[in-house]
Short mmCIF file of C-alpha atoms in Angstrom, two decimals:
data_model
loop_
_atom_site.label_atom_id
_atom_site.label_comp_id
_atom_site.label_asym_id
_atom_site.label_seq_id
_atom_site.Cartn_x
_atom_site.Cartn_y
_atom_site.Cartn_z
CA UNK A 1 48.37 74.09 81.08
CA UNK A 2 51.59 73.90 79.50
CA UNK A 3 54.75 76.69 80.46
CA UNK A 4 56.92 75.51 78.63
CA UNK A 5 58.11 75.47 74.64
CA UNK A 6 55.60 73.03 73.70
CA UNK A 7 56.48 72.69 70.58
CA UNK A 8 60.08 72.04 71.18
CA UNK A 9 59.36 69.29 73.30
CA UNK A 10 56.87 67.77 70.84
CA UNK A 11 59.58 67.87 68.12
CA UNK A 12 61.85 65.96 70.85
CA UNK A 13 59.01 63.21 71.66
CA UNK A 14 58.58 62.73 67.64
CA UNK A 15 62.63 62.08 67.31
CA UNK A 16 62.59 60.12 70.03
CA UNK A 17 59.40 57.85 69.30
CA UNK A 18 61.39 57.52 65.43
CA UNK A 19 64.20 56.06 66.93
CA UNK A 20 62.49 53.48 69.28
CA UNK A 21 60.78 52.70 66.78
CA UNK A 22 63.77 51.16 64.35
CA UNK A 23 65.18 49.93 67.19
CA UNK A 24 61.59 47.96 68.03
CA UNK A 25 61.64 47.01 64.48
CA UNK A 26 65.34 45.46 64.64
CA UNK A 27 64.81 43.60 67.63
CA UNK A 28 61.40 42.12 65.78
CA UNK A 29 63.11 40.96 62.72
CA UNK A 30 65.56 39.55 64.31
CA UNK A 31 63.43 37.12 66.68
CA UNK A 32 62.33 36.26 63.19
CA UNK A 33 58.38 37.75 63.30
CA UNK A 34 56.27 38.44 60.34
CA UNK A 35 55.42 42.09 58.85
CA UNK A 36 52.77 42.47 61.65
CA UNK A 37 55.04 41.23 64.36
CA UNK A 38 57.57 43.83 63.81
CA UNK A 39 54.78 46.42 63.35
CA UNK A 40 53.42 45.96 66.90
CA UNK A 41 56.91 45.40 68.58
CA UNK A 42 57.76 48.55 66.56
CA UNK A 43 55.02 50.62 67.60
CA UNK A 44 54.91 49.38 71.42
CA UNK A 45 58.63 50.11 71.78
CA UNK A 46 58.20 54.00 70.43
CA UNK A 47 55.00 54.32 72.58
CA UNK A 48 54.59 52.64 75.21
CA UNK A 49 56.43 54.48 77.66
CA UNK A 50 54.55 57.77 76.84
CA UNK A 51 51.07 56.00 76.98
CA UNK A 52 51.89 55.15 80.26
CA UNK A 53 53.01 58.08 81.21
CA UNK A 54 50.00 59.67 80.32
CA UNK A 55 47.99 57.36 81.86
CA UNK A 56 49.86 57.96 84.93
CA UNK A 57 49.92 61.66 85.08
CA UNK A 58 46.03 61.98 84.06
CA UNK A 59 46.18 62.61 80.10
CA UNK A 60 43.10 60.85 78.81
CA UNK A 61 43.25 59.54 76.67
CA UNK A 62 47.15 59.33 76.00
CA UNK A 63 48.50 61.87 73.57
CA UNK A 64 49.43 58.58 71.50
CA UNK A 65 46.03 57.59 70.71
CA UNK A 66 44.43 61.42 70.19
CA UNK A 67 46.32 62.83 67.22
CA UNK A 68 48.24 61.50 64.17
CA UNK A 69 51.60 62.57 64.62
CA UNK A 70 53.44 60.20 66.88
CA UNK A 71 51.20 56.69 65.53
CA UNK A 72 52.78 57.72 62.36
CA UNK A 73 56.01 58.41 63.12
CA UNK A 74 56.11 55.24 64.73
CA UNK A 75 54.82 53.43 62.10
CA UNK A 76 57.33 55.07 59.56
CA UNK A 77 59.94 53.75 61.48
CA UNK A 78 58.97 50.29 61.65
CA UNK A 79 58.05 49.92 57.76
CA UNK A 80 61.34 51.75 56.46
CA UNK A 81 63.00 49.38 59.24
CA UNK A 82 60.94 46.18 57.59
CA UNK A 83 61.48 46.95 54.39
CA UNK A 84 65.03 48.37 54.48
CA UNK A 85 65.81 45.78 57.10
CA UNK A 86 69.67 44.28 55.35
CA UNK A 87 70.56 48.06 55.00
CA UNK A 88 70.19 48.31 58.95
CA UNK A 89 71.82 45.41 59.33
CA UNK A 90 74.50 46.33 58.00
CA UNK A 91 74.88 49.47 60.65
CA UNK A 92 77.93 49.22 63.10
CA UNK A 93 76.80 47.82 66.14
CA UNK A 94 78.42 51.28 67.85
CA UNK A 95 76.32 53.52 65.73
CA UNK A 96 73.31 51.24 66.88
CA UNK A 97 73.65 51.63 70.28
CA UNK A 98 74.13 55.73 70.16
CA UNK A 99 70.98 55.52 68.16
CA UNK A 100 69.66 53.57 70.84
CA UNK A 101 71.20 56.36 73.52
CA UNK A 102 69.93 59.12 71.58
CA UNK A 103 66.03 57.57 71.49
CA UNK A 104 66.19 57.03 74.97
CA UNK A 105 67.61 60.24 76.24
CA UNK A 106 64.62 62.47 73.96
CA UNK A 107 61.63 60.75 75.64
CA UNK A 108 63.55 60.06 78.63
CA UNK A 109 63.70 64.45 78.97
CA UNK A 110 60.27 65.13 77.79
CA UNK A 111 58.67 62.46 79.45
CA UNK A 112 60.12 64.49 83.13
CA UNK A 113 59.58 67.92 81.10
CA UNK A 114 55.54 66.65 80.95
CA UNK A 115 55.24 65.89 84.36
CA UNK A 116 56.25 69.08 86.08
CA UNK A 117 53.85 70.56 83.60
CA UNK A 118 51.53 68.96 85.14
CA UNK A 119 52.80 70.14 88.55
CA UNK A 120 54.05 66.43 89.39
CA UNK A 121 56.87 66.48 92.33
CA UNK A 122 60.51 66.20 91.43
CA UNK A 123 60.47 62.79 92.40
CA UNK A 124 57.42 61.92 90.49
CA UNK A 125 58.83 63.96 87.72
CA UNK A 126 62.09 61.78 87.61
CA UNK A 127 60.11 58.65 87.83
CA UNK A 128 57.73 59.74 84.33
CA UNK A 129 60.96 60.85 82.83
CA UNK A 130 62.06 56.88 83.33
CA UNK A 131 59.27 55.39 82.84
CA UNK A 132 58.92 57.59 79.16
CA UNK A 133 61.99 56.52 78.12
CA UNK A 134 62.66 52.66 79.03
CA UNK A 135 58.88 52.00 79.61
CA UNK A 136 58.40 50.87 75.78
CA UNK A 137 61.97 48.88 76.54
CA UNK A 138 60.16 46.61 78.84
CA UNK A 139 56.37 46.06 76.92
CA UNK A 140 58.89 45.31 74.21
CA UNK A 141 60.58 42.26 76.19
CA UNK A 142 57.70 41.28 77.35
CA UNK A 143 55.92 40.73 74.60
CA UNK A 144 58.82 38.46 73.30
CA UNK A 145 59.09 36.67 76.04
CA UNK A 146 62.53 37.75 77.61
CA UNK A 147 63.41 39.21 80.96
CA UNK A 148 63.06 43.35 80.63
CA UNK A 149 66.01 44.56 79.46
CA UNK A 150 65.78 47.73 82.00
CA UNK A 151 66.18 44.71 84.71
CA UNK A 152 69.46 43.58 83.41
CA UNK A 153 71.11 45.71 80.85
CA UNK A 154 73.66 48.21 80.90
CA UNK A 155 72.39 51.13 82.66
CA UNK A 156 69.39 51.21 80.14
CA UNK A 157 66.87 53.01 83.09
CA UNK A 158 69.52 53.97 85.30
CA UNK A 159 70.46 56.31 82.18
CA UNK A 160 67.10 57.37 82.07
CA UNK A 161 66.81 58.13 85.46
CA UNK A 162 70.18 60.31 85.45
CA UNK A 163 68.69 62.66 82.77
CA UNK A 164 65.28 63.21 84.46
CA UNK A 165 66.82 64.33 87.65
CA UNK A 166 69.15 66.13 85.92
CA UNK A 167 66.51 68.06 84.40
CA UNK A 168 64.49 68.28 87.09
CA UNK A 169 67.59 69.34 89.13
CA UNK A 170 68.10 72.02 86.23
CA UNK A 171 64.38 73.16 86.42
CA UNK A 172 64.75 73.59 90.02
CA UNK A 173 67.32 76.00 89.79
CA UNK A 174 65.18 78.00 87.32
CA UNK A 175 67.13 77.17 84.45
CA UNK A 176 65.03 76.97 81.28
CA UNK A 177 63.10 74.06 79.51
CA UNK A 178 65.72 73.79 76.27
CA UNK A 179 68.58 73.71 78.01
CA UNK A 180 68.04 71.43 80.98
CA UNK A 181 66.59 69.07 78.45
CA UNK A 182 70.14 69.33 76.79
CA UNK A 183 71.39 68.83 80.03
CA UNK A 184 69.52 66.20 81.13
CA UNK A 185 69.33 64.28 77.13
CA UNK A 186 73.72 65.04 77.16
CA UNK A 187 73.42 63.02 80.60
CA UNK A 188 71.57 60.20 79.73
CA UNK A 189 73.00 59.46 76.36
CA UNK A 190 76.41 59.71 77.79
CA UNK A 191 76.00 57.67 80.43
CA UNK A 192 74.18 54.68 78.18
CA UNK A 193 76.93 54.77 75.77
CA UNK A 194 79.61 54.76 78.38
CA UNK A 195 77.96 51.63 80.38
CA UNK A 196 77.73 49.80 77.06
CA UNK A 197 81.13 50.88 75.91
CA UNK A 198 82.50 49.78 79.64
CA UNK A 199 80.49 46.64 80.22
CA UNK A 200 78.79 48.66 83.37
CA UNK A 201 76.11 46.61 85.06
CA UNK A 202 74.56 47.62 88.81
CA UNK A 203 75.56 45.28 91.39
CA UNK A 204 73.71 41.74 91.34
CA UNK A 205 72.72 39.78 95.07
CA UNK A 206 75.36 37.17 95.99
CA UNK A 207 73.21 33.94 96.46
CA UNK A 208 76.02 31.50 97.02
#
């Protein structure tokens, strides 16, 4: 089924899923969970945005659960993030949140990549891309009991909306798969660390 570099993409989904996954890990030691705590928050940050995405564009079972690759990628991140946990908290909160960029933008681009492989539409296509990168975001809050962070933070899906329709946009115009996923990943990236670096927030309703 796949037209595209498959293998470049999977290389971008493993990078990606690495990097949610210390970031998943962070956020669990932090709220003070145990070894398995940070394990799950670990692994459901790095995944769950691509299991649903499979889910939603008819991969079943998810690509997650089939093979080895990305459940241990994921769980390498959250044991070296466990275990080396004072090292990465000792990591400039700037570097942190590139890190956090940088994660977001590579599943954010193959998540939209995916979907037109599957001959999704554009919009559909921009929607997966999203939903790829800031889905695991939100099964992540959830799971510690907080309000989504893609509901209230910095430009966390808007930036992964940007880079799916910029690659879809790219796509369109027949340019290839590794460079409007540079264009698209550049996007994103840019425009999380921007919003963060800003204090950019979307526009909240007036109640008063």
């Amino acid at each position: 089924m796949a037209t595209t570099d498959t293998s470049f993409f999977r290389a971008i989904d493993l990078a990606g899923t690495f990097v949610l996954s210390i970031q998943g890990a962070s956020i669990a030691a932090v709220s003070g969970l145990d070894a398995l705590g940070v394990l799950v928050i670990s692994l459901a940050t790095a995944m769950g945005g691509g299991v649903i995405r499979d889910i939603l564009v008819g991969e079943h079972p998810p690509e997650a659960l089939r093979g080895w690759p990305l459940v241990t990628v994921a769980l390498l991140g959250g044991i070296l993030t466990f275990f080396a946990y004072h090292a990465v908290e000792q990591i400039p909160e700037s570097l942190l949140v590139v890190v956090d960029a940088v994660g977001l933008s590579l599943l954010a681009v193959s998540g939209a990549e995916k979907a037109l492989e599957y001959k999704l539409t554009p919009i559909a296509a921009v929607m997966m891309g999203a939903i790829s990168g800031a889905g695991g975001f939100t099964i992540r809050d959830i799971l510690l009991a907080q309000i989504p962070a893609v509901l209230r933070v910095d430009f966390l899906a808007t930036a992964a909306i940007a880079g799916a329709a910029v690659l879809v946009i790219a796509r369109q115009m027949q340019i290839g798969p590794k460079m409007a996923a540079l264009l698209g990943g550049a996007v994103c990236c840019i425009l999380r660390v921007v919003a963060v670096w800003q204090h950019w927030h979307l526009p909240t309703a007036n109640l008063h």
